[in-house]
Amino acid sequence: GAVVSQHPSRVICKSGTSVKIECRSLDFQATTMFWYRQFPKKSLMLMATSNEGSKATYEQGVEKDKFLINHASLTLSTLTVTSAHPEDSSFYICSASTGTSGRQETQYFGPGTRLLVL
Amino acid sequence: AQKITQTQPGMFVQEKEAVTLDCTYDTSDQSYGLFWYKQPSSGEMIFLIYQGSYDEQNATEGRYSLNFQKARKSANLVISASQLGDSAMYFCAMRGTGGFKTIFGAGTRLFVKA
């Protein structure tokens, strides 16, 4: 089956620093990648949708300048949390899609990245 | 607007018994897909089962089956012969025809008792 990796799996950083999270589709080309955020014991909240070679589409309420998303290739998308603050601490999950609508097999989730901002 | 509702924050089931996790949805799309995911404490999202809106038969995957009632807009997950390893968070999700983005319900935490 298709595999999506995320790096790092967990990161601790100081307030004010920037953190980059990578999402890679290892054995398929992902035309679309999604970034989710999950607070403890809560559901996944879609942050943004990124298509290769174009600007990301952010969900309402998500700060574009705070969460920079780059989808430079068909196998890599990055999420950069700029000037991180403790309230940015969360579990970030990416998923990758081949772009065909409807079926499960077109969206694959990464293992997630736990971010803790001190 | 699309919406997924899971009304059971937590459920208990005895090992080897069956359990039903409820999910209702709302959408104006004619074509959509419904999913169930399992999230253990490690955080990974594990795909369990998929049901297309035009699929006439209820989906089944091993011990998982999806009780799809389109008119009632419900897509309940049935887990048969529960195992201790089934203890986890379960999310119902839906993807419509536009943008391929998937929205998730609030989740149900399942506890399997020995």
PDB file of C-alpha atoms in Angstrom:
ATOM      1  CA  GLY A   1       0.000   0.000   0.000  1.00  0.00           C
ATOM      2  CA  ALA A   2       0.946   3.633  -0.359  1.00  0.00           C
ATOM      3  CA  VAL A   3       3.132   5.080   2.360  1.00  0.00           C
ATOM      4  CA  VAL A   4       3.319   8.630   3.647  1.00  0.00           C
ATOM      5  CA  SER A   5       6.090   9.648   5.994  1.00  0.00           C
ATOM      6  CA  GLN A   6       6.448  12.663   8.232  1.00  0.00           C
ATOM      7  CA  HIS A   7       9.578  14.105   9.733  1.00  0.00           C
ATOM      8  CA  PRO A   8      10.205  14.763  12.506  1.00  0.00           C
ATOM      9  CA  SER A   9       7.873  12.531  14.490  1.00  0.00           C
ATOM     10  CA  ARG A  10       8.149  14.834  17.462  1.00  0.00           C
ATOM     11  CA  VAL A  11       9.829  18.161  18.065  1.00  0.00           C
ATOM     12  CA  ILE A  12      10.330  20.435  21.029  1.00  0.00           C
ATOM     13  CA  CYS A  13      11.268  24.028  20.357  1.00  0.00           C
ATOM     14  CA  LYS A  14      11.548  27.329  22.118  1.00  0.00           C
ATOM     15  CA  SER A  15       8.940  30.014  21.740  1.00  0.00           C
ATOM     16  CA  GLY A  16       9.738  32.335  18.859  1.00  0.00           C
ATOM     17  CA  THR A  17      11.555  29.820  16.720  1.00  0.00           C
ATOM     18  CA  SER A  18      10.295  28.318  13.457  1.00  0.00           C
ATOM     19  CA  VAL A  19       9.715  24.631  12.906  1.00  0.00           C
ATOM     20  CA  LYS A  20       9.519  22.805   9.588  1.00  0.00           C
ATOM     21  CA  ILE A  21       7.598  19.564   9.206  1.00  0.00           C
ATOM     22  CA  GLU A  22       8.050  17.432   6.109  1.00  0.00           C
ATOM     23  CA  CYS A  23       5.461  15.183   4.532  1.00  0.00           C
ATOM     24  CA  ARG A  24       6.586  12.742   1.860  1.00  0.00           C
ATOM     25  CA  SER A  25       4.729  10.267  -0.298  1.00  0.00           C
ATOM     26  CA  LEU A  26       7.227   7.430  -0.587  1.00  0.00           C
ATOM     27  CA  ASP A  27       5.887   5.292  -3.393  1.00  0.00           C
ATOM     28  CA  PHE A  28       3.389   7.403  -5.264  1.00  0.00           C
ATOM     29  CA  GLN A  29       2.983  10.882  -6.628  1.00  0.00           C
ATOM     30  CA  ALA A  30       0.657  13.077  -4.626  1.00  0.00           C
ATOM     31  CA  THR A  31      -1.038  15.812  -6.582  1.00  0.00           C
ATOM     32  CA  THR A  32      -2.715  17.049  -3.433  1.00  0.00           C
ATOM     33  CA  MET A  33      -1.591  17.064   0.170  1.00  0.00           C
ATOM     34  CA  PHE A  34      -3.592  18.051   3.214  1.00  0.00           C
ATOM     35  CA  TRP A  35      -2.434  19.330   6.570  1.00  0.00           C
ATOM     36  CA  TYR A  36      -4.468  18.648   9.678  1.00  0.00           C
ATOM     37  CA  ARG A  37      -4.105  19.737  13.253  1.00  0.00           C
ATOM     38  CA  GLN A  38      -5.349  17.705  16.197  1.00  0.00           C
ATOM     39  CA  PHE A  39      -5.603  18.876  19.787  1.00  0.00           C
ATOM     40  CA  PRO A  40      -5.548  16.261  22.574  1.00  0.00           C
ATOM     41  CA  LYS A  41      -8.678  14.142  22.579  1.00  0.00           C
ATOM     42  CA  LYS A  42     -10.155  16.189  19.739  1.00  0.00           C
ATOM     43  CA  SER A  43     -10.881  15.573  16.091  1.00  0.00           C
ATOM     44  CA  LEU A  44      -8.713  16.369  13.112  1.00  0.00           C
ATOM     45  CA  MET A  45      -9.113  19.907  11.871  1.00  0.00           C
ATOM     46  CA  LEU A  46      -8.174  20.606   8.268  1.00  0.00           C
ATOM     47  CA  MET A  47      -5.732  23.488   8.065  1.00  0.00           C
ATOM     48  CA  ALA A  48      -4.955  23.698   4.380  1.00  0.00           C
ATOM     49  CA  THR A  49      -4.913  21.918   1.062  1.00  0.00           C
ATOM     50  CA  SER A  50      -1.842  22.134  -1.112  1.00  0.00           C
ATOM     51  CA  ASN A  51      -1.473  21.235  -4.750  1.00  0.00           C
ATOM     52  CA  GLU A  52       1.911  20.715  -6.327  1.00  0.00           C
ATOM     53  CA  GLY A  53       3.264  23.872  -7.858  1.00  0.00           C
ATOM     54  CA  SER A  54       0.564  26.217  -6.615  1.00  0.00           C
ATOM     55  CA  LYS A  55      -0.308  28.152  -3.506  1.00  0.00           C
ATOM     56  CA  ALA A  56      -2.011  26.355  -0.671  1.00  0.00           C
ATOM     57  CA  THR A  57      -5.684  26.900   0.076  1.00  0.00           C
ATOM     58  CA  TYR A  58      -6.171  27.634   3.747  1.00  0.00           C
ATOM     59  CA  GLU A  59      -9.275  26.926   5.763  1.00  0.00           C
ATOM     60  CA  GLN A  60     -11.078  29.781   7.416  1.00  0.00           C
ATOM     61  CA  GLY A  61      -9.365  30.917  10.583  1.00  0.00           C
ATOM     62  CA  VAL A  62      -5.955  29.477   9.728  1.00  0.00           C
ATOM     63  CA  GLU A  63      -3.229  32.127   9.507  1.00  0.00           C
ATOM     64  CA  LYS A  64      -1.391  31.879   6.213  1.00  0.00           C
ATOM     65  CA  ASP A  65       1.642  33.772   7.469  1.00  0.00           C
ATOM     66  CA  LYS A  66       1.817  31.627  10.568  1.00  0.00           C
ATOM     67  CA  PHE A  67       1.587  28.260   8.862  1.00  0.00           C
ATOM     68  CA  LEU A  68       3.596  28.335   5.655  1.00  0.00           C
ATOM     69  CA  ILE A  69       2.961  25.469   3.294  1.00  0.00           C
ATOM     70  CA  ASN A  70       5.113  24.566   0.340  1.00  0.00           C
ATOM     71  CA  HIS A  71       4.344  21.757  -2.087  1.00  0.00           C
ATOM     72  CA  ALA A  72       7.395  21.911  -4.287  1.00  0.00           C
ATOM     73  CA  SER A  73       7.207  18.448  -5.781  1.00  0.00           C
ATOM     74  CA  LEU A  74       4.776  15.590  -6.255  1.00  0.00           C
ATOM     75  CA  THR A  75       6.295  13.756  -3.309  1.00  0.00           C
ATOM     76  CA  LEU A  76       7.021  16.483  -0.775  1.00  0.00           C
ATOM     77  CA  SER A  77       5.047  19.088   1.111  1.00  0.00           C
ATOM     78  CA  THR A  78       6.343  21.097   4.028  1.00  0.00           C
ATOM     79  CA  LEU A  79       4.561  22.920   6.816  1.00  0.00           C
ATOM     80  CA  THR A  80       6.539  25.620   8.596  1.00  0.00           C
ATOM     81  CA  VAL A  81       5.211  26.959  11.862  1.00  0.00           C
ATOM     82  CA  THR A  82       6.731  30.414  12.053  1.00  0.00           C
ATOM     83  CA  SER A  83       7.528  32.158  15.323  1.00  0.00           C
ATOM     84  CA  ALA A  84       6.009  29.301  17.244  1.00  0.00           C
ATOM     85  CA  HIS A  85       4.195  29.937  20.507  1.00  0.00           C
ATOM     86  CA  PRO A  86       2.993  27.509  23.179  1.00  0.00           C
ATOM     87  CA  GLU A  87      -0.547  27.608  21.755  1.00  0.00           C
ATOM     88  CA  ASP A  88       0.834  26.119  18.519  1.00  0.00           C
ATOM     89  CA  SER A  89       1.664  22.947  20.404  1.00  0.00           C
ATOM     90  CA  SER A  90      -0.370  20.217  18.785  1.00  0.00           C
ATOM     91  CA  PHE A  91      -0.336  17.038  16.728  1.00  0.00           C
ATOM     92  CA  TYR A  92       0.061  17.799  13.037  1.00  0.00           C
ATOM     93  CA  ILE A  93      -0.941  15.162  10.484  1.00  0.00           C
ATOM     94  CA  CYS A  94      -0.513  15.268   6.744  1.00  0.00           C
ATOM     95  CA  SER A  95      -2.276  13.200   4.147  1.00  0.00           C
ATOM     96  CA  ALA A  96      -1.549  12.730   0.490  1.00  0.00           C
ATOM     97  CA  SER A  97      -3.910  12.151  -2.383  1.00  0.00           C
ATOM     98  CA  THR A  98      -3.532  11.095  -5.968  1.00  0.00           C
ATOM     99  CA  GLY A  99      -6.399  13.370  -6.773  1.00  0.00           C
ATOM    100  CA  THR A 100      -9.083  10.924  -7.813  1.00  0.00           C
ATOM    101  CA  SER A 101     -12.297  11.814  -6.048  1.00  0.00           C
ATOM    102  CA  GLY A 102     -14.268   9.549  -3.779  1.00  0.00           C
ATOM    103  CA  ARG A 103     -12.269   6.455  -3.032  1.00  0.00           C
ATOM    104  CA  GLN A 104     -10.314   5.764   0.139  1.00  0.00           C
ATOM    105  CA  GLU A 105      -7.309   4.567  -1.688  1.00  0.00           C
ATOM    106  CA  THR A 106      -6.639   8.048  -2.956  1.00  0.00           C
ATOM    107  CA  GLN A 107      -5.842   9.534   0.469  1.00  0.00           C
ATOM    108  CA  TYR A 108      -3.116   8.252   2.737  1.00  0.00           C
ATOM    109  CA  PHE A 109      -2.168   9.611   6.146  1.00  0.00           C
ATOM    110  CA  GLY A 110       1.252  10.203   7.599  1.00  0.00           C
ATOM    111  CA  PRO A 111       2.072   9.098  11.146  1.00  0.00           C
ATOM    112  CA  GLY A 112       1.856  12.643  12.509  1.00  0.00           C
ATOM    113  CA  THR A 113       4.244  15.074  14.186  1.00  0.00           C
ATOM    114  CA  ARG A 114       3.914  16.092  17.810  1.00  0.00           C
ATOM    115  CA  LEU A 115       5.021  19.691  18.323  1.00  0.00           C
ATOM    116  CA  LEU A 116       5.686  21.092  21.774  1.00  0.00           C
ATOM    117  CA  VAL A 117       6.566  24.748  22.067  1.00  0.00           C
ATOM    118  CA  LEU A 118       8.081  25.771  25.365  1.00  0.00           C
TER     119      LEU A 118
ATOM    120  CA  ALA B   1     -22.094  22.773   4.285  1.00  0.00           C
ATOM    121  CA  GLN B   2     -20.854  19.326   5.101  1.00  0.00           C
ATOM    122  CA  LYS B   3     -21.009  17.981   8.607  1.00  0.00           C
ATOM    123  CA  ILE B   4     -20.209  14.736  10.401  1.00  0.00           C
ATOM    124  CA  THR B   5     -21.755  13.971  13.783  1.00  0.00           C
ATOM    125  CA  GLN B   6     -20.607  11.326  16.227  1.00  0.00           C
ATOM    126  CA  THR B   7     -22.748  11.507  19.342  1.00  0.00           C
ATOM    127  CA  GLN B   8     -20.947   8.907  21.456  1.00  0.00           C
ATOM    128  CA  PRO B   9     -17.858  10.376  23.155  1.00  0.00           C
ATOM    129  CA  GLY B  10     -17.045   7.008  24.706  1.00  0.00           C
ATOM    130  CA  MET B  11     -18.226   3.433  24.427  1.00  0.00           C
ATOM    131  CA  PHE B  12     -17.517   0.291  26.430  1.00  0.00           C
ATOM    132  CA  VAL B  13     -17.795  -3.224  25.039  1.00  0.00           C
ATOM    133  CA  GLN B  14     -16.996  -6.612  26.437  1.00  0.00           C
ATOM    134  CA  GLU B  15     -14.305  -8.574  24.642  1.00  0.00           C
ATOM    135  CA  LYS B  16     -15.712 -10.857  21.920  1.00  0.00           C
ATOM    136  CA  GLU B  17     -18.977  -8.926  21.700  1.00  0.00           C
ATOM    137  CA  ALA B  18     -20.104  -6.694  18.845  1.00  0.00           C
ATOM    138  CA  VAL B  19     -20.336  -2.926  19.097  1.00  0.00           C
ATOM    139  CA  THR B  20     -21.888  -0.231  16.929  1.00  0.00           C
ATOM    140  CA  LEU B  21     -20.397   3.232  16.654  1.00  0.00           C
ATOM    141  CA  ASP B  22     -22.822   5.846  15.382  1.00  0.00           C
ATOM    142  CA  CYS B  23     -22.213   8.373  12.640  1.00  0.00           C
ATOM    143  CA  THR B  24     -24.605  10.717  10.891  1.00  0.00           C
ATOM    144  CA  TYR B  25     -23.711  13.136   8.159  1.00  0.00           C
ATOM    145  CA  ASP B  26     -25.081  16.057   6.239  1.00  0.00           C
ATOM    146  CA  THR B  27     -24.171  17.056   2.714  1.00  0.00           C
ATOM    147  CA  SER B  28     -25.744  18.515  -0.390  1.00  0.00           C
ATOM    148  CA  ASP B  29     -23.416  16.563  -2.666  1.00  0.00           C
ATOM    149  CA  GLN B  30     -24.970  13.761  -4.691  1.00  0.00           C
ATOM    150  CA  SER B  31     -21.741  11.813  -4.756  1.00  0.00           C
ATOM    151  CA  TYR B  32     -19.642  11.399  -1.654  1.00  0.00           C
ATOM    152  CA  GLY B  33     -17.567   8.897   0.238  1.00  0.00           C
ATOM    153  CA  LEU B  34     -17.777   7.849   3.863  1.00  0.00           C
ATOM    154  CA  PHE B  35     -14.826   6.525   5.815  1.00  0.00           C
ATOM    155  CA  TRP B  36     -13.998   5.151   9.205  1.00  0.00           C
ATOM    156  CA  TYR B  37     -10.551   5.513  10.712  1.00  0.00           C
ATOM    157  CA  LYS B  38      -9.027   4.093  13.868  1.00  0.00           C
ATOM    158  CA  GLN B  39      -6.540   6.151  15.832  1.00  0.00           C
ATOM    159  CA  PRO B  40      -4.644   4.300  18.572  1.00  0.00           C
ATOM    160  CA  SER B  41      -2.679   6.145  21.220  1.00  0.00           C
ATOM    161  CA  SER B  42       0.319   6.290  18.885  1.00  0.00           C
ATOM    162  CA  GLY B  43      -1.608   8.821  16.792  1.00  0.00           C
ATOM    163  CA  GLU B  44      -1.491   7.184  13.379  1.00  0.00           C
ATOM    164  CA  MET B  45      -4.696   7.185  11.380  1.00  0.00           C
ATOM    165  CA  ILE B  46      -5.588   3.668  10.285  1.00  0.00           C
ATOM    166  CA  PHE B  47      -8.116   3.300   7.497  1.00  0.00           C
ATOM    167  CA  LEU B  48     -10.814   0.763   8.306  1.00  0.00           C
ATOM    168  CA  ILE B  49     -13.606   0.878   5.771  1.00  0.00           C
ATOM    169  CA  TYR B  50     -15.085   2.920   2.932  1.00  0.00           C
ATOM    170  CA  GLN B  51     -18.631   3.342   1.610  1.00  0.00           C
ATOM    171  CA  GLY B  52     -19.482   5.195  -1.565  1.00  0.00           C
ATOM    172  CA  SER B  53     -22.774   7.023  -1.743  1.00  0.00           C
ATOM    173  CA  TYR B  54     -23.812   5.032  -4.785  1.00  0.00           C
ATOM    174  CA  ASP B  55     -22.744   1.677  -3.430  1.00  0.00           C
ATOM    175  CA  GLU B  56     -25.839  -0.446  -3.047  1.00  0.00           C
ATOM    176  CA  GLN B  57     -24.344  -2.933  -0.640  1.00  0.00           C
ATOM    177  CA  ASN B  58     -22.985  -2.195   2.787  1.00  0.00           C
ATOM    178  CA  ALA B  59     -19.210  -2.296   2.905  1.00  0.00           C
ATOM    179  CA  THR B  60     -17.466  -5.012   4.876  1.00  0.00           C
ATOM    180  CA  GLU B  61     -13.796  -5.460   5.743  1.00  0.00           C
ATOM    181  CA  GLY B  62     -13.087  -8.430   7.956  1.00  0.00           C
ATOM    182  CA  ARG B  63     -14.587  -7.718  11.391  1.00  0.00           C
ATOM    183  CA  TYR B  64     -15.707  -4.260  10.290  1.00  0.00           C
ATOM    184  CA  SER B  65     -18.944  -3.541   8.525  1.00  0.00           C
ATOM    185  CA  LEU B  66     -20.620  -0.275   7.698  1.00  0.00           C
ATOM    186  CA  ASN B  67     -24.367  -0.001   8.184  1.00  0.00           C
ATOM    187  CA  PHE B  68     -25.165   2.551   5.497  1.00  0.00           C
ATOM    188  CA  GLN B  69     -28.653   4.047   5.544  1.00  0.00           C
ATOM    189  CA  LYS B  70     -28.643   6.735   2.911  1.00  0.00           C
ATOM    190  CA  ALA B  71     -32.127   8.075   3.528  1.00  0.00           C
ATOM    191  CA  ARG B  72     -31.324   8.570   7.197  1.00  0.00           C
ATOM    192  CA  LYS B  73     -27.824   9.859   6.350  1.00  0.00           C
ATOM    193  CA  SER B  74     -26.198   7.471   8.738  1.00  0.00           C
ATOM    194  CA  ALA B  75     -23.071   5.371   8.372  1.00  0.00           C
ATOM    195  CA  ASN B  76     -22.615   3.371  11.545  1.00  0.00           C
ATOM    196  CA  LEU B  77     -19.555   1.190  12.067  1.00  0.00           C
ATOM    197  CA  VAL B  78     -20.106  -2.294  13.424  1.00  0.00           C
ATOM    198  CA  ILE B  79     -17.162  -4.135  14.938  1.00  0.00           C
ATOM    199  CA  SER B  80     -17.825  -7.807  15.503  1.00  0.00           C
ATOM    200  CA  ALA B  81     -16.006 -10.002  18.015  1.00  0.00           C
ATOM    201  CA  SER B  82     -14.263  -7.096  19.733  1.00  0.00           C
ATOM    202  CA  GLN B  83     -10.652  -7.557  20.713  1.00  0.00           C
ATOM    203  CA  LEU B  84      -8.602  -5.754  23.342  1.00  0.00           C
ATOM    204  CA  GLY B  85      -6.554  -4.217  20.545  1.00  0.00           C
ATOM    205  CA  ASP B  86      -9.671  -2.499  19.258  1.00  0.00           C
ATOM    206  CA  SER B  87      -9.481  -0.014  22.124  1.00  0.00           C
ATOM    207  CA  ALA B  88      -8.804   3.273  20.367  1.00  0.00           C
ATOM    208  CA  MET B  89     -10.371   6.439  19.044  1.00  0.00           C
ATOM    209  CA  TYR B  90     -12.623   5.979  16.017  1.00  0.00           C
ATOM    210  CA  PHE B  91     -13.397   8.720  13.539  1.00  0.00           C
ATOM    211  CA  CYS B  92     -16.115   8.864  10.923  1.00  0.00           C
ATOM    212  CA  ALA B  93     -15.209  10.999   7.927  1.00  0.00           C
ATOM    213  CA  MET B  94     -16.692  12.199   4.668  1.00  0.00           C
ATOM    214  CA  ARG B  95     -15.342  13.462   1.404  1.00  0.00           C
ATOM    215  CA  GLY B  96     -17.524  15.272  -1.080  1.00  0.00           C
ATOM    216  CA  THR B  97     -17.097  15.937  -4.759  1.00  0.00           C
ATOM    217  CA  GLY B  98     -15.197  19.202  -4.530  1.00  0.00           C
ATOM    218  CA  GLY B  99     -11.568  19.571  -3.549  1.00  0.00           C
ATOM    219  CA  PHE B 100     -11.120  16.030  -2.275  1.00  0.00           C
ATOM    220  CA  LYS B 101     -10.803  17.294   1.266  1.00  0.00           C
ATOM    221  CA  THR B 102     -12.070  15.073   4.040  1.00  0.00           C
ATOM    222  CA  ILE B 103     -13.898  16.283   7.119  1.00  0.00           C
ATOM    223  CA  PHE B 104     -13.960  14.344  10.362  1.00  0.00           C
ATOM    224  CA  GLY B 105     -16.417  13.795  13.156  1.00  0.00           C
ATOM    225  CA  ALA B 106     -15.539  14.413  16.788  1.00  0.00           C
ATOM    226  CA  GLY B 107     -14.659  10.792  17.332  1.00  0.00           C
ATOM    227  CA  THR B 108     -15.716   7.998  19.668  1.00  0.00           C
ATOM    228  CA  ARG B 109     -13.325   6.443  22.142  1.00  0.00           C
ATOM    229  CA  LEU B 110     -13.881   2.700  22.389  1.00  0.00           C
ATOM    230  CA  PHE B 111     -12.846   0.743  25.453  1.00  0.00           C
ATOM    231  CA  VAL B 112     -12.797  -3.049  25.176  1.00  0.00           C
ATOM    232  CA  LYS B 113     -13.045  -4.830  28.519  1.00  0.00           C
ATOM    233  CA  ALA B 114     -11.471  -8.199  29.179  1.00  0.00           C
TER     234      ALA B 114
END
